Amino acid sequence: MDSERILTQLRAEGYEISPQYQDADLVVVNTCGFIDEAVQESLDAIGEALAENGRVIVTGCLGAKAGAAGGNLITETHPKVLAVTGPHATQEVMQAIHRHLPKPHDPFLDLVPEQGIRLTPRHYAYLKISEGCNHRCSFCIIPSMRGDLVSRPIGEVMREAESLVKAGVKELLVISQDTSAYGVDIKYRTDFVNGRPVRTRMTELCEALAALGVWVRLHYVYPYPHVDEVLPLMASGKLLPYLDIPFQHSHPDVLKRMKRPASGEKNIERVAAWRAICPDLTIRSTFIVGFPGETEAEFEHLLEFLQAAQLDRVGCFTYSPVDGAAANALANPVPEEIKLERLDRFMRLQETISEARLRRWVGRRVRVLIDGVDADEGQLIGRTTADAPDIDGVVRISPDPNSRHPIPAAIGEFAMVDIVDSDAHDLHAIYFKGDKQ
Ligand code: SF4
């Protein structure tokens, strides 16, 4: 989102964007400082930009990070960068750019599409509803880099959503650090959506987005009680039946050590109740194994949770200490080989669950959104309501062997397909017909 805002502003002011270091007068590097690998990757990217171009401005989370000598990590590592700003600092980045590369005289304002410049394909877009987080999970340094929760007023979010839909977007992916907490910082203040008073709150936002008639997918939802309010919208097909809920663990003591939000919720019962309302609900989650102090019994609790919850899509990481995170000081770190062994047991169990969950789709005729083409295989690549782009699986769509007509490669369009097979991650389908046929 930050990159997109900066790109939009640059284009609005008449700057041209170059994909090559050599053709650029200046390079802007947007960094991430969340995990140590990302820090190294960002520092390497800055080094590469300095070597290839030499005139570099750095922005993003890493810009706010202190270095070993107590100064700024980036200027300590790469003293030649022209300027450094922290995250969400579009205006500061623009000021630095103006200083080092003055604005072109004749800005082609009309070249900027109404919805701005997006990095995602034209048919889906991320909609950021808030920034920062009021929680203090012990393994996470996002609040120290991005600050407490700041929600965008619902009127502003809806204006952006409407303009994206007007520009042809078919799927909106709602993102934030804590989607369930939307509006809590501004006491769910009432704002105006097309002249109508609406509270800045998750349920009201979902209702407003559902009325736009496109796919709306919710990410980073914590299982607070009010999440139940959006399930009827999912059951009636107005909101995608999809919840991305980062549970991270199941054992109450581990969750306490992690200082996780909503850790007291009875998650198995909640999942069962949601599925009773909306049987097609897809639940995606992420987990950490080998968190400091995790005992074999606590880990087995997690495996039992997985077995009982039957989640559809799951990612799992071994705990890795992040510079500056409170969890680093916790007692009894888990040895690396035990972490890896637990990861393996976790993934083997989840693979059988994911496989069984996906098999339920075989034999159904479903609507998919076409993302692309695999020319080598002669297939279209699409997604059902159960697949978020980039993180979940895909549907590989082949032509009907009994039809003499080639399938139209209508990227960004919906189509109906017949699911004929599945594996641990993806579905396989035969094309039936496109929305426009
Ligand atoms: S909820 Fe926890 S993990 Fe997520 S951003 Fe906030 S502090 Fe970090």
PDB file of C-alpha atoms in Angstrom, residues 222-346:
ATOM      1  CA  TYR A 222      -9.231 -12.052  15.520  1.00  0.00           C
ATOM      2  CA  PRO A 223     -12.050 -14.182  16.894  1.00  0.00           C
ATOM      3  CA  TYR A 224     -13.721 -11.524  19.041  1.00  0.00           C
ATOM      4  CA  PRO A 225     -17.417 -12.162  19.730  1.00  0.00           C
ATOM      5  CA  HIS A 226     -18.627  -9.606  17.160  1.00  0.00           C
ATOM      6  CA  VAL A 227     -17.056 -11.648  14.328  1.00  0.00           C
ATOM      7  CA  ASP A 228     -20.224 -13.783  14.605  1.00  0.00           C
ATOM      8  CA  GLU A 229     -22.157 -10.797  13.208  1.00  0.00           C
ATOM      9  CA  VAL A 230     -20.624 -11.140   9.731  1.00  0.00           C
ATOM     10  CA  LEU A 231     -21.330 -14.872   9.325  1.00  0.00           C
ATOM     11  CA  PRO A 232     -24.917 -14.333   8.050  1.00  0.00           C
ATOM     12  CA  LEU A 233     -23.495 -12.058   5.327  1.00  0.00           C
ATOM     13  CA  MET A 234     -21.169 -14.884   4.340  1.00  0.00           C
ATOM     14  CA  ALA A 235     -23.941 -17.479   4.445  1.00  0.00           C
ATOM     15  CA  SER A 236     -26.091 -15.339   2.133  1.00  0.00           C
ATOM     16  CA  GLY A 237     -23.264 -14.988  -0.399  1.00  0.00           C
ATOM     17  CA  LYS A 238     -22.783 -11.244   0.066  1.00  0.00           C
ATOM     18  CA  LEU A 239     -19.340 -11.567   1.633  1.00  0.00           C
ATOM     19  CA  LEU A 240     -16.873 -14.293   0.686  1.00  0.00           C
ATOM     20  CA  PRO A 241     -17.211 -17.211   3.126  1.00  0.00           C
ATOM     21  CA  TYR A 242     -13.574 -16.880   4.098  1.00  0.00           C
ATOM     22  CA  LEU A 243     -11.884 -15.918   7.345  1.00  0.00           C
ATOM     23  CA  ASP A 244      -8.156 -15.488   7.751  1.00  0.00           C
ATOM     24  CA  ILE A 245      -7.621 -15.864  11.510  1.00  0.00           C
ATOM     25  CA  PRO A 246      -4.041 -16.057  12.787  1.00  0.00           C
ATOM     26  CA  PHE A 247      -4.546 -18.389  15.777  1.00  0.00           C
ATOM     27  CA  GLN A 248      -0.761 -18.964  16.261  1.00  0.00           C
ATOM     28  CA  HIS A 249      -1.338 -21.647  18.929  1.00  0.00           C
ATOM     29  CA  SER A 250      -4.082 -23.410  20.853  1.00  0.00           C
ATOM     30  CA  HIS A 251      -2.671 -24.019  24.316  1.00  0.00           C
ATOM     31  CA  PRO A 252      -3.827 -21.346  26.784  1.00  0.00           C
ATOM     32  CA  ASP A 253      -0.415 -21.131  28.501  1.00  0.00           C
ATOM     33  CA  VAL A 254       1.453 -20.654  25.224  1.00  0.00           C
ATOM     34  CA  LEU A 255      -1.108 -18.060  24.101  1.00  0.00           C
ATOM     35  CA  LYS A 256      -0.617 -16.281  27.423  1.00  0.00           C
ATOM     36  CA  ARG A 257       3.148 -16.240  26.942  1.00  0.00           C
ATOM     37  CA  MET A 258       2.569 -14.975  23.419  1.00  0.00           C
ATOM     38  CA  LYS A 259       0.203 -12.298  24.851  1.00  0.00           C
ATOM     39  CA  ARG A 260      -2.240 -13.055  22.041  1.00  0.00           C
ATOM     40  CA  PRO A 261      -5.493 -11.122  21.598  1.00  0.00           C
ATOM     41  CA  ALA A 262      -8.747 -13.085  22.053  1.00  0.00           C
ATOM     42  CA  SER A 263      -6.794 -15.958  23.623  1.00  0.00           C
ATOM     43  CA  GLY A 264      -9.623 -16.753  26.033  1.00  0.00           C
ATOM     44  CA  GLU A 265     -12.077 -17.512  23.215  1.00  0.00           C
ATOM     45  CA  LYS A 266     -13.339 -21.061  22.850  1.00  0.00           C
ATOM     46  CA  ASN A 267     -12.063 -21.388  19.329  1.00  0.00           C
ATOM     47  CA  ILE A 268     -13.155 -24.951  18.523  1.00  0.00           C
ATOM     48  CA  GLU A 269     -16.733 -24.145  19.556  1.00  0.00           C
ATOM     49  CA  ARG A 270     -16.621 -20.883  17.593  1.00  0.00           C
ATOM     50  CA  VAL A 271     -15.402 -22.620  14.437  1.00  0.00           C
ATOM     51  CA  ALA A 272     -18.166 -25.232  14.766  1.00  0.00           C
ATOM     52  CA  ALA A 273     -20.817 -22.540  15.303  1.00  0.00           C
ATOM     53  CA  TRP A 274     -19.600 -20.547  12.282  1.00  0.00           C
ATOM     54  CA  ARG A 275     -19.693 -23.642  10.088  1.00  0.00           C
ATOM     55  CA  ALA A 276     -23.215 -24.390  11.291  1.00  0.00           C
ATOM     56  CA  ILE A 277     -24.281 -20.942  10.016  1.00  0.00           C
ATOM     57  CA  CYS A 278     -22.112 -21.037   6.892  1.00  0.00           C
ATOM     58  CA  PRO A 279     -21.153 -24.602   5.861  1.00  0.00           C
ATOM     59  CA  ASP A 280     -18.980 -23.373   2.989  1.00  0.00           C
ATOM     60  CA  LEU A 281     -16.805 -21.245   5.265  1.00  0.00           C
ATOM     61  CA  THR A 282     -13.080 -21.521   4.516  1.00  0.00           C
ATOM     62  CA  ILE A 283     -10.784 -20.818   7.449  1.00  0.00           C
ATOM     63  CA  ARG A 284      -7.137 -19.962   6.920  1.00  0.00           C
ATOM     64  CA  SER A 285      -4.732 -19.608   9.793  1.00  0.00           C
ATOM     65  CA  THR A 286      -1.077 -19.450  10.755  1.00  0.00           C
ATOM     66  CA  PHE A 287       0.716 -21.060  13.684  1.00  0.00           C
ATOM     67  CA  ILE A 288       4.077 -20.891  15.416  1.00  0.00           C
ATOM     68  CA  VAL A 289       5.713 -24.061  16.750  1.00  0.00           C
ATOM     69  CA  GLY A 290       8.679 -24.120  19.104  1.00  0.00           C
ATOM     70  CA  PHE A 291       7.725 -20.892  20.914  1.00  0.00           C
ATOM     71  CA  PRO A 292       9.946 -20.469  24.020  1.00  0.00           C
ATOM     72  CA  GLY A 293       8.868 -22.857  26.755  1.00  0.00           C
ATOM     73  CA  GLU A 294       6.587 -24.933  24.476  1.00  0.00           C
ATOM     74  CA  THR A 295       6.433 -28.385  26.059  1.00  0.00           C
ATOM     75  CA  GLU A 296       5.679 -31.623  24.231  1.00  0.00           C
ATOM     76  CA  ALA A 297       2.258 -31.648  25.949  1.00  0.00           C
ATOM     77  CA  GLU A 298       1.524 -28.089  24.762  1.00  0.00           C
ATOM     78  CA  PHE A 299       2.534 -29.019  21.240  1.00  0.00           C
ATOM     79  CA  GLU A 300       0.302 -32.101  21.327  1.00  0.00           C
ATOM     80  CA  HIS A 301      -2.557 -29.839  22.450  1.00  0.00           C
ATOM     81  CA  LEU A 302      -1.959 -27.921  19.229  1.00  0.00           C
ATOM     82  CA  LEU A 303      -2.092 -31.106  17.116  1.00  0.00           C
ATOM     83  CA  GLU A 304      -5.368 -32.065  18.815  1.00  0.00           C
ATOM     84  CA  PHE A 305      -6.718 -28.600  18.083  1.00  0.00           C
ATOM     85  CA  LEU A 306      -5.782 -28.976  14.401  1.00  0.00           C
ATOM     86  CA  GLN A 307      -7.480 -32.350  14.224  1.00  0.00           C
ATOM     87  CA  ALA A 308     -10.639 -30.988  15.842  1.00  0.00           C
ATOM     88  CA  ALA A 309     -10.788 -27.631  14.025  1.00  0.00           C
ATOM     89  CA  GLN A 310     -10.250 -29.089  10.515  1.00  0.00           C
ATOM     90  CA  LEU A 311      -9.005 -25.767   9.173  1.00  0.00           C
ATOM     91  CA  ASP A 312      -8.855 -25.469   5.408  1.00  0.00           C
ATOM     92  CA  ARG A 313      -5.631 -23.551   4.828  1.00  0.00           C
ATOM     93  CA  VAL A 314      -2.782 -23.400   7.295  1.00  0.00           C
ATOM     94  CA  GLY A 315       0.701 -21.921   7.376  1.00  0.00           C
ATOM     95  CA  CYS A 316       3.195 -22.842  10.075  1.00  0.00           C
ATOM     96  CA  PHE A 317       6.532 -21.350  11.106  1.00  0.00           C
ATOM     97  CA  THR A 318       9.109 -22.352  13.656  1.00  0.00           C
ATOM     98  CA  TYR A 319       9.622 -19.605  16.221  1.00  0.00           C
ATOM     99  CA  SER A 320      12.506 -17.381  15.285  1.00  0.00           C
ATOM    100  CA  PRO A 321      13.547 -14.529  17.558  1.00  0.00           C
ATOM    101  CA  VAL A 322      12.993 -11.067  16.125  1.00  0.00           C
ATOM    102  CA  ASP A 323      15.356  -8.335  17.222  1.00  0.00           C
ATOM    103  CA  GLY A 324      13.604  -6.248  19.880  1.00  0.00           C
ATOM    104  CA  ALA A 325      10.758  -8.720  20.617  1.00  0.00           C
ATOM    105  CA  ALA A 326       9.834  -9.353  24.268  1.00  0.00           C
ATOM    106  CA  ALA A 327       9.642 -13.135  23.679  1.00  0.00           C
ATOM    107  CA  ASN A 328      13.430 -13.284  23.295  1.00  0.00           C
ATOM    108  CA  ALA A 329      13.725 -12.935  27.074  1.00  0.00           C
ATOM    109  CA  LEU A 330      11.402 -15.902  27.809  1.00  0.00           C
ATOM    110  CA  ALA A 331      12.867 -18.943  29.526  1.00  0.00           C
ATOM    111  CA  ASN A 332      13.432 -22.379  27.975  1.00  0.00           C
ATOM    112  CA  PRO A 333      14.009 -21.719  24.284  1.00  0.00           C
ATOM    113  CA  VAL A 334      13.163 -24.812  22.231  1.00  0.00           C
ATOM    114  CA  PRO A 335      16.198 -26.403  20.529  1.00  0.00           C
ATOM    115  CA  GLU A 336      16.263 -25.974  16.772  1.00  0.00           C
ATOM    116  CA  GLU A 337      16.006 -29.703  15.963  1.00  0.00           C
ATOM    117  CA  ILE A 338      12.882 -30.053  18.141  1.00  0.00           C
ATOM    118  CA  LYS A 339      11.323 -27.032  16.441  1.00  0.00           C
ATOM    119  CA  LEU A 340      11.938 -28.621  13.029  1.00  0.00           C
ATOM    120  CA  GLU A 341      10.641 -32.002  14.172  1.00  0.00           C
ATOM    121  CA  ARG A 342       7.435 -30.342  15.474  1.00  0.00           C
ATOM    122  CA  LEU A 343       7.052 -28.372  12.242  1.00  0.00           C
ATOM    123  CA  ASP A 344       7.269 -31.629  10.304  1.00  0.00           C
ATOM    124  CA  ARG A 345       4.675 -33.388  12.489  1.00  0.00           C
ATOM    125  CA  PHE A 346       2.401 -30.363  12.292  1.00  0.00           C
TER     126      PHE A 346
END
